[in-house]
Short mmCIF file of C-alpha atoms in Angstrom, two decimals:
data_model
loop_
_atom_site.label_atom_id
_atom_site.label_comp_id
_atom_site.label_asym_id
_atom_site.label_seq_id
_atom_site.Cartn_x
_atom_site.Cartn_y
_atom_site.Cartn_z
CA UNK J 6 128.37 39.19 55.40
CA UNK J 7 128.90 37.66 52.31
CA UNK J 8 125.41 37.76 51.42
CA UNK J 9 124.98 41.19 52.22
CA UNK J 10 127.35 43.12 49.82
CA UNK J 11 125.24 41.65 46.78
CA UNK J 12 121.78 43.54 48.98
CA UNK J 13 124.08 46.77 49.77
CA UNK J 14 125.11 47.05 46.27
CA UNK J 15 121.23 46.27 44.78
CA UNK J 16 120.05 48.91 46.80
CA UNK J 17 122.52 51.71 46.13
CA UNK J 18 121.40 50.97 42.02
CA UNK J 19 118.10 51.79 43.30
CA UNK J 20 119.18 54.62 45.45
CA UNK J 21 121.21 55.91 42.07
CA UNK J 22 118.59 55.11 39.93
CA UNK J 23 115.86 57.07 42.02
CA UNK J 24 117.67 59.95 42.80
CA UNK J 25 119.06 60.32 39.26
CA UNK J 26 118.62 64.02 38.18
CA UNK J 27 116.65 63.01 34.95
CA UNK J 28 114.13 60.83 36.79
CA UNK J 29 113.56 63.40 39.60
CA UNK J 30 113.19 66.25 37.02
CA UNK J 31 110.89 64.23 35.46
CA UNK J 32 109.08 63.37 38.50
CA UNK J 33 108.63 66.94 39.18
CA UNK J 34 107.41 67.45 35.82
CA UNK J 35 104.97 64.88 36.70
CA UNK J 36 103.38 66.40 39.84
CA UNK J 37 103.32 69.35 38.92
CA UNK J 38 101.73 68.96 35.41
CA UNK J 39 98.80 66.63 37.89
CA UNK J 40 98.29 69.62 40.38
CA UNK J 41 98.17 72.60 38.17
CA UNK J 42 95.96 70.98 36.15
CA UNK J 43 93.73 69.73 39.08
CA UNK J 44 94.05 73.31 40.50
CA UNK J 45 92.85 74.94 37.36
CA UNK J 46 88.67 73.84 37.11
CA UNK J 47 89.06 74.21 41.64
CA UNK J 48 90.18 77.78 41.25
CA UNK J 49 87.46 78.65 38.14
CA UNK J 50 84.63 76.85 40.34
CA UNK J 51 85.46 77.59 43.79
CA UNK J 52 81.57 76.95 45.35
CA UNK J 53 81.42 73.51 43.52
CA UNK J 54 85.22 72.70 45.04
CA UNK J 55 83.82 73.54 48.52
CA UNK J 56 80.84 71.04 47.96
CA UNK J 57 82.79 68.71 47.51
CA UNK J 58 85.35 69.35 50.54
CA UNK J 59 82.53 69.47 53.01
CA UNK J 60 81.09 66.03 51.23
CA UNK J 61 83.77 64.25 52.88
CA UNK J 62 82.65 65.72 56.26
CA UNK J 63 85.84 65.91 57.59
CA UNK J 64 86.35 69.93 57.56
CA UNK J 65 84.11 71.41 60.01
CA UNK J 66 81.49 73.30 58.05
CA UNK J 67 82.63 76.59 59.06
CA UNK J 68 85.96 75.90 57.61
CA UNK J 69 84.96 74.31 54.41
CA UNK J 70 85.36 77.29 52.20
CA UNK J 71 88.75 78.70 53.62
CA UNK J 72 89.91 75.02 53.40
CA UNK J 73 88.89 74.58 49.73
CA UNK J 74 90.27 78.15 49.15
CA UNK J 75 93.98 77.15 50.49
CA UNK J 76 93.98 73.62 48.85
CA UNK J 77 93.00 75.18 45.88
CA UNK J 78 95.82 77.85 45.29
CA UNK J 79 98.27 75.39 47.22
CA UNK J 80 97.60 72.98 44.38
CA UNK J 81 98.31 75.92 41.83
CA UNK J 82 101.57 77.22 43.34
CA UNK J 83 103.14 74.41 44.43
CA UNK J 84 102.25 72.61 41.14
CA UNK J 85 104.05 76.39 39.27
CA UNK J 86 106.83 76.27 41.76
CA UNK J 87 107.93 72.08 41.31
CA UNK J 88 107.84 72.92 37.61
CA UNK J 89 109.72 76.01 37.55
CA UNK J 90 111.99 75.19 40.27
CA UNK J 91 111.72 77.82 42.30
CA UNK J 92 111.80 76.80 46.01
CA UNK J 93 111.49 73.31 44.73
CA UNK J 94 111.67 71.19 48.24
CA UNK J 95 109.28 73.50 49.89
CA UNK J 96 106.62 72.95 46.78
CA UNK J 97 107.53 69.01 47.03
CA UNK J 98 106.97 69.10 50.52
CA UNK J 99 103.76 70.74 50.17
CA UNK J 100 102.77 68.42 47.70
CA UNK J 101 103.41 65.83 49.71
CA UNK J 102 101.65 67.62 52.92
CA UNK J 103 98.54 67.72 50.76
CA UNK J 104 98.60 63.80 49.24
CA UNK J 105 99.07 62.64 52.93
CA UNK J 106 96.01 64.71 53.45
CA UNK J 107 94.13 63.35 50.64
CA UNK J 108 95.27 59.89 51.47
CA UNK J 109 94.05 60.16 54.68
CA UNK J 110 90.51 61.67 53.66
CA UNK J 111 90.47 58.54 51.27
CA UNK J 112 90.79 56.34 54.21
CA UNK J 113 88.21 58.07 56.14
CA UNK J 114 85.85 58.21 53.64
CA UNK J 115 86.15 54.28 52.75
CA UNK J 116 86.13 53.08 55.99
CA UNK J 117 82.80 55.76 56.70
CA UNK J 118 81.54 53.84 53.24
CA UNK J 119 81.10 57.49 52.12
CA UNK J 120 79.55 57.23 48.03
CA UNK J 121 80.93 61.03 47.14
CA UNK J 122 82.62 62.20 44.04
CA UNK J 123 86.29 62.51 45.13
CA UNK J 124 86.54 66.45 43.86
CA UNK J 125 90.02 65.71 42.47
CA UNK J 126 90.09 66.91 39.17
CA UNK J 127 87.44 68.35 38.44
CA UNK J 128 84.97 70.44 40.43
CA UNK J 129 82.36 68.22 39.13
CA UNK J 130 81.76 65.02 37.45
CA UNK J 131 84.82 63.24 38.52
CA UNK J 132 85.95 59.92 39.74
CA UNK J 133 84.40 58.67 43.15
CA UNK J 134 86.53 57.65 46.12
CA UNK J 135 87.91 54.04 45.77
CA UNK J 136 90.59 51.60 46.23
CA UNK J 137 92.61 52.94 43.04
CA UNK J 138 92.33 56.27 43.93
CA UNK J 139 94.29 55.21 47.17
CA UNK J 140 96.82 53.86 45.43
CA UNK J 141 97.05 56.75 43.08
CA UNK J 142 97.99 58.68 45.74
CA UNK J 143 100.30 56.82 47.45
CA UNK J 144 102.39 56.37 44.39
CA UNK J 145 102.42 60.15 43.94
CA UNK J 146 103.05 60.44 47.37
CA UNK J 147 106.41 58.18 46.88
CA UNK J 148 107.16 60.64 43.80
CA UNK J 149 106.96 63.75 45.97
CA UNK J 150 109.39 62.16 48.37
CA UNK J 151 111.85 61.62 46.03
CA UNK J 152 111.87 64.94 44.87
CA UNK J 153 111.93 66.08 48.56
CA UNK J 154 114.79 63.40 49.32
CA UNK J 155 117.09 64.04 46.30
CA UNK J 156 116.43 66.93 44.15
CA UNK J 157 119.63 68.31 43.94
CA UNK J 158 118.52 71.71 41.79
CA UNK J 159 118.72 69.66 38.26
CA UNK J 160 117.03 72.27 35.38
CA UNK J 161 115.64 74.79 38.42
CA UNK J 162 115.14 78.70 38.01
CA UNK J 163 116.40 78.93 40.77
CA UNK J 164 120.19 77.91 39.73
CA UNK J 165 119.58 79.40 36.59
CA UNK J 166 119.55 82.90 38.72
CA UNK J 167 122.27 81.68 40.78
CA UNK J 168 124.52 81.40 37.69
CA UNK J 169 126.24 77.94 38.85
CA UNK J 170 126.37 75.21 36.02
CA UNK T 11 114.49 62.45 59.24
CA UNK T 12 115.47 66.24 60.71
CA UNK T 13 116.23 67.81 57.71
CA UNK T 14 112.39 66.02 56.07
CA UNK T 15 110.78 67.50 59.37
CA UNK T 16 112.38 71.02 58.20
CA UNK T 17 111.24 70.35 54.66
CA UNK T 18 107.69 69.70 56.21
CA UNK T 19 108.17 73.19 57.91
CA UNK T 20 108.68 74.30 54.29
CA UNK T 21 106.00 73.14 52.55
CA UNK T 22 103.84 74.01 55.78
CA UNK T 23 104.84 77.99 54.82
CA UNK T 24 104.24 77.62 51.27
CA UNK T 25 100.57 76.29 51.77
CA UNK T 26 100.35 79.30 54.44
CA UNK T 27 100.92 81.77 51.53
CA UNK T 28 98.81 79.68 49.06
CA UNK T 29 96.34 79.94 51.05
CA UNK T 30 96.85 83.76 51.51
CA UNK T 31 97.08 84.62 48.02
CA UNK T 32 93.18 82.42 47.86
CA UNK T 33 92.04 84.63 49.95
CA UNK T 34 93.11 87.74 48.32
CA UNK T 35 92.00 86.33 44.89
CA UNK T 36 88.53 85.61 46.55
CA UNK T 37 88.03 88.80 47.88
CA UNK T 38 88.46 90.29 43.81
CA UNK T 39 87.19 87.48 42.51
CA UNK T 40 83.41 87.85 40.30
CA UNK T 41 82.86 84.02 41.51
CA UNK T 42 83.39 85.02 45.32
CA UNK T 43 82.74 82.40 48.30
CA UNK T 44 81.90 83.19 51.38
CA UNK T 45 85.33 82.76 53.84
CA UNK T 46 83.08 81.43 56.79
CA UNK T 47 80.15 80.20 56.02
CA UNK T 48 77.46 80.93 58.21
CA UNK T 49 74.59 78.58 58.65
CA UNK T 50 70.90 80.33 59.04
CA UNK T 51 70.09 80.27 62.44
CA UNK T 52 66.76 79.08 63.24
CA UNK T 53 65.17 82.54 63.52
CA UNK T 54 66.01 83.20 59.98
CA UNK T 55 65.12 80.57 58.89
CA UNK T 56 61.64 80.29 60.24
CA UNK T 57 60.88 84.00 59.40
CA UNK T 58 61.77 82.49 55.90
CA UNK T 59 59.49 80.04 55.71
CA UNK T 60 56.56 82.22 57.30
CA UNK T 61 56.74 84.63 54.69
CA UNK T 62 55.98 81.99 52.34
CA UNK T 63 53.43 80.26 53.96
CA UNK T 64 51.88 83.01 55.16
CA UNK T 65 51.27 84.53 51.76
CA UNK T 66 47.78 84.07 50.80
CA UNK T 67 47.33 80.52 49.62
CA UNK T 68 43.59 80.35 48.35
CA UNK T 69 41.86 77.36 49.26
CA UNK T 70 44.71 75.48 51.24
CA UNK T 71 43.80 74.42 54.73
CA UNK T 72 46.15 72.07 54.94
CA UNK T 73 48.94 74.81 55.22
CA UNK T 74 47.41 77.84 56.70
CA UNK T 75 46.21 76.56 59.36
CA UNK T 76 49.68 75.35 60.06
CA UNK T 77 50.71 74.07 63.39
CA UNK T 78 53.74 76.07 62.65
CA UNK T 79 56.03 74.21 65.18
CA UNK T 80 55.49 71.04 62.74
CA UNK T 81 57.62 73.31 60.04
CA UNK T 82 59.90 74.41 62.80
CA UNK T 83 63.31 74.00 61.98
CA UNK T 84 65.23 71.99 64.66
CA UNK T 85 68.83 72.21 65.12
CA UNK T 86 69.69 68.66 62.57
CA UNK T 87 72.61 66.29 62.37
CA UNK T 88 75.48 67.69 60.47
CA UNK T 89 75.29 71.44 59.51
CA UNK T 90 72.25 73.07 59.01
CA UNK T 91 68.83 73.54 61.15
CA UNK T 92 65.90 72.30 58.73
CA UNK T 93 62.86 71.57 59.03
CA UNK T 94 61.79 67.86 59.16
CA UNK T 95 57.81 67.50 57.88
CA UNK T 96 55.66 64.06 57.95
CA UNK T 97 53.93 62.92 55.11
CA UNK T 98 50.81 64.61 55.38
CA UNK T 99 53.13 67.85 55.15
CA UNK T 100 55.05 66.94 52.16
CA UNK T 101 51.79 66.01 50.57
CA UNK T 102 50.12 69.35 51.79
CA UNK T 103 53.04 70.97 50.02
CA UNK T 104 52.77 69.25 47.46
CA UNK T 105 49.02 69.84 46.83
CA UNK T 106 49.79 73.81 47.46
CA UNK T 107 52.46 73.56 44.73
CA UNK T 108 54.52 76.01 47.13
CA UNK T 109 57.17 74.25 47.06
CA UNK T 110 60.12 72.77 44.97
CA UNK T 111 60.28 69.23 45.61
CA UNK T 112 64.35 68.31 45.46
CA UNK T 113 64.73 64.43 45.27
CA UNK T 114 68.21 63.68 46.64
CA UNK T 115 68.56 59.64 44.77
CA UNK T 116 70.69 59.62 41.90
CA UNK T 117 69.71 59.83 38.18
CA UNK T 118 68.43 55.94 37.43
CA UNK T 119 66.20 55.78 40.46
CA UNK T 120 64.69 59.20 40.04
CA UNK T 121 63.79 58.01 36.16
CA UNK T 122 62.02 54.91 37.67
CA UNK T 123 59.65 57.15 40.12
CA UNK T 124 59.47 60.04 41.66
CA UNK T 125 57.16 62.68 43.27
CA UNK T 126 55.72 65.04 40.39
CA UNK T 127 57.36 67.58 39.77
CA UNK T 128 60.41 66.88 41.33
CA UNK T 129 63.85 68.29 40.61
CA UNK T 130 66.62 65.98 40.70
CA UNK T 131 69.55 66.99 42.43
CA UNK T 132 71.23 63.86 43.50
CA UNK T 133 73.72 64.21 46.43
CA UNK T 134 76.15 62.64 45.80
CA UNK T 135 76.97 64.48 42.41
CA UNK T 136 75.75 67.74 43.77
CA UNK T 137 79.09 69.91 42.17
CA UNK T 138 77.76 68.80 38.91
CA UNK T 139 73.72 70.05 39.83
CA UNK T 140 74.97 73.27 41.11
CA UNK T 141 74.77 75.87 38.48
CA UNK T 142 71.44 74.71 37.81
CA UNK T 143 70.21 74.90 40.78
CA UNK T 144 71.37 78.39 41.67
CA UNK T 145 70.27 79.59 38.40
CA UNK T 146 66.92 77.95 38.52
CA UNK T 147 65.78 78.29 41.67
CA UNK T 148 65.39 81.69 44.35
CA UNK T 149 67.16 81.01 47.13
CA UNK T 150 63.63 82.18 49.29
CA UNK T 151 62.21 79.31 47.48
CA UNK T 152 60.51 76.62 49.85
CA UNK T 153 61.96 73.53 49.13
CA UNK T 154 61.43 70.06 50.29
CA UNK T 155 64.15 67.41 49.96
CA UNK T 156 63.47 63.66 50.18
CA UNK T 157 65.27 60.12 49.48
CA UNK T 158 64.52 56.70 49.53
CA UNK T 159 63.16 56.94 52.97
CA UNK T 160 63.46 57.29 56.49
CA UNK T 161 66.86 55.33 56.30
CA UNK T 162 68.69 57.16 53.87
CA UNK T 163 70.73 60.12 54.99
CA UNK T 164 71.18 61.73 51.13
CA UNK T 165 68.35 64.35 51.77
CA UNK T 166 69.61 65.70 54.80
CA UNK T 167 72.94 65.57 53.42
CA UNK T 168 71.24 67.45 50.54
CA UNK T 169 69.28 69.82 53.08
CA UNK T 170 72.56 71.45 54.27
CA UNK T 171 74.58 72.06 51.71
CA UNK T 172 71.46 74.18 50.29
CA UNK T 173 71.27 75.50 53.56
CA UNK T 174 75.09 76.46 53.33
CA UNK T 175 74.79 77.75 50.13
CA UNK T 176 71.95 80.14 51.03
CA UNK T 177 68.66 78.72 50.83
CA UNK T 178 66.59 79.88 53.82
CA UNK T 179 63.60 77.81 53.30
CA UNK T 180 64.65 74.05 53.19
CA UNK T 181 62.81 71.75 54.86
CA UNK T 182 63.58 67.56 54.77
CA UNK T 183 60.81 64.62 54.08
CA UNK T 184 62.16 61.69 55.67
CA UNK T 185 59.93 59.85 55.20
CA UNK T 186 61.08 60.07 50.69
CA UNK T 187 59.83 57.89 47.67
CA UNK T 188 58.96 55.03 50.09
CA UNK T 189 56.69 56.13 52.50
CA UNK T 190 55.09 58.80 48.97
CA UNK T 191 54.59 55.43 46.95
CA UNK T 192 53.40 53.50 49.95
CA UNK T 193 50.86 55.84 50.18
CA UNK T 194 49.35 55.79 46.79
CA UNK T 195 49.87 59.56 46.11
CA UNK T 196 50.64 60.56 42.89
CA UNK T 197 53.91 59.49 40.94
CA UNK T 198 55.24 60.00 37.92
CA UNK T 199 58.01 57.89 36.22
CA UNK T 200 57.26 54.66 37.54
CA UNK T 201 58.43 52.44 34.41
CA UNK T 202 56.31 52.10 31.93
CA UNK T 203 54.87 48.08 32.36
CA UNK T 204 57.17 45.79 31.78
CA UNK T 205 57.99 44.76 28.24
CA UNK T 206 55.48 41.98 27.81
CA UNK T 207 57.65 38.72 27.62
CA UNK T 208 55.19 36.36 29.64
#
């Protein structure tokens, strides 16, 4: 007993720390600044993007398009929405829908010892699919929790419209 | 862990309408994909690649006299139906200069040797070869891909996708840069003789 108050009150800092409305506003500004801007050169090149979906052979070829299509624009809106604040869980939940995704094409592709361009970014010339990649997205996928956990509607449109504090 | 299974539900719907509003951008779009790509069916592309070797090719034997099941294109691993031609083929080809040759390997061994003539479209960076490729070459165009050799998969990888993208004339060399060299045909590329430093 005695030794666990000390834990207890270690891990409510961390709790209080995380879920601080500066850090998760700032989190948000994070992921979304990443997925609008790896949305953007997706969107312009959308044939290129779908290359590189159906490298990872994962998407049934029939699918590949449609797939690139909707991670594409999901990238876009979710990345406008996290920013802006406007159904802000929903966008960090769909962020974090699409890095589980990723994470698990990542996986796939290094255990298949797949040697494909990772179509992150960029439609093109971009960063292969490795170990640092992985953990990339796991730590991004840890931010988008957060913001699903404890955004609490800190510097959101949404409560700007709403006209409380 | 209810109320992050609801939040799942959320971001579920928002992808939903991403991927809605994708679609409805694509359809106005100038740079337009296809929603569901349809691979050539065999038919197509055999009628394809009659047409071209069909047309009048003076003096080649080799290719109009064409057991035309050895260009057949057979339903293939992945995606597409290509054809898959021996060496004699790809050399026949080759010698009929009918076709583009489309070597699969990436930038460094292409530089070292290759088949004459050869485009390099590496597979593995094949985003970045795109627009030149479209641009450069009609999508009736016969086209061969190769690799290494019969062990690497990068030209039938490569075989697809330009099958996918609308090529109706793509046919795979398996047998690539090892079985070419091993056979003394012609080469270009091979590096130049080793600095002298014995």
């Amino acid at each position: 007993m005695l030794q666990a108050a000390p834990a207890e009150s270690r891990r409510n800092a961390l709790i209080a720390v995380l879920s601080n409305a500066g850090v998760i506003f700032s989190l948000r500004l994070l992921l979304g600044a990443l997925f609008v801007y790896a949305s953007y050169d997706k969107i312009a090149h959308p044939h290129q993007f779908a290359i590189a979906v159906r490298a990872y052979k994962i998407i049934p070829v029939e699918y590949s398009n449609l797939f690139a299509l909707m991670l594409a624009w999901s990238e876009m809106i979710a990345g406008v929405f996290i920013i802006a604040g406007v159904f802000t869980k929903q966008a960090a939940s769909a962020i974090f829908i699409m890095l589980f995704m990723f994470i698990a094409a990542i996986v796939i592709s290094l255990i298949r010892g797949l040697a494909i361009d990772c179509g992150c970014f960029k439609s093109k010339g971009g960063h292969g699919v490795d170990y640092s990649l992985l953990v990339r997205d796991i730590l991004l996928l840890a931010a988008a929790f957060l913001v699903m956990r404890f955004e609490r509607g800190y510097l959101t449109i949404q409560r700007v419209f709403a006209g409380s504090r | 862990m209810k109320m992050f299974i609801r939040q799942l539900f959320g971001g579920t719907a928002l992808i939903a309408v991403s991927l809605l509003v994708g679609v409805i951008y694509n359809s106005f779009s100038s740079n337009k994909i296809q929603l569901f790509p349809q691979i050539q069916n065999a038919g197509a592309m055999n009628a394809g690649l009659q047409g071209t070797t069909s047309s009048p090719m003076p003096g080649d034997s080799a290719l109009s006299s064409p057991e035309p099941d050895s260009f057949a294109v057979r339903p293939a691993d992945r995606a597409g139906l290509q054809g898959i031609i021996p060496l004699d083929k790809a050399r026949a080809l080759f010698d009929a200069k009918k076709a583009v040759f489309m070597d699969a390997r990436d930038a460094k061994a292409f530089a070292e040797g290759r088949i004459p003539g050869a485009m390099n479209v590496p597979y593995d960076k094949l985003p970045d070869y795109y627009e030149t490729v479209t641009a450069t070459v009609p999508q009736d165009t016969l086209i061969v891909c190769y690799c290494w050799g019969p062990t690497c998969d990068f030209s039938d990888n490569l075989a697809s996708e330009l099958v996918i993208i609308g090529y109706t004339n793509v046919v795979i060399f398996r047998g690539g840069w090892e079985e070419w060299q091993k056979a003394g045909y012609p080469a270009e590329g091979l590096p130049a003789q080793q600095p002298q430093q014995q």
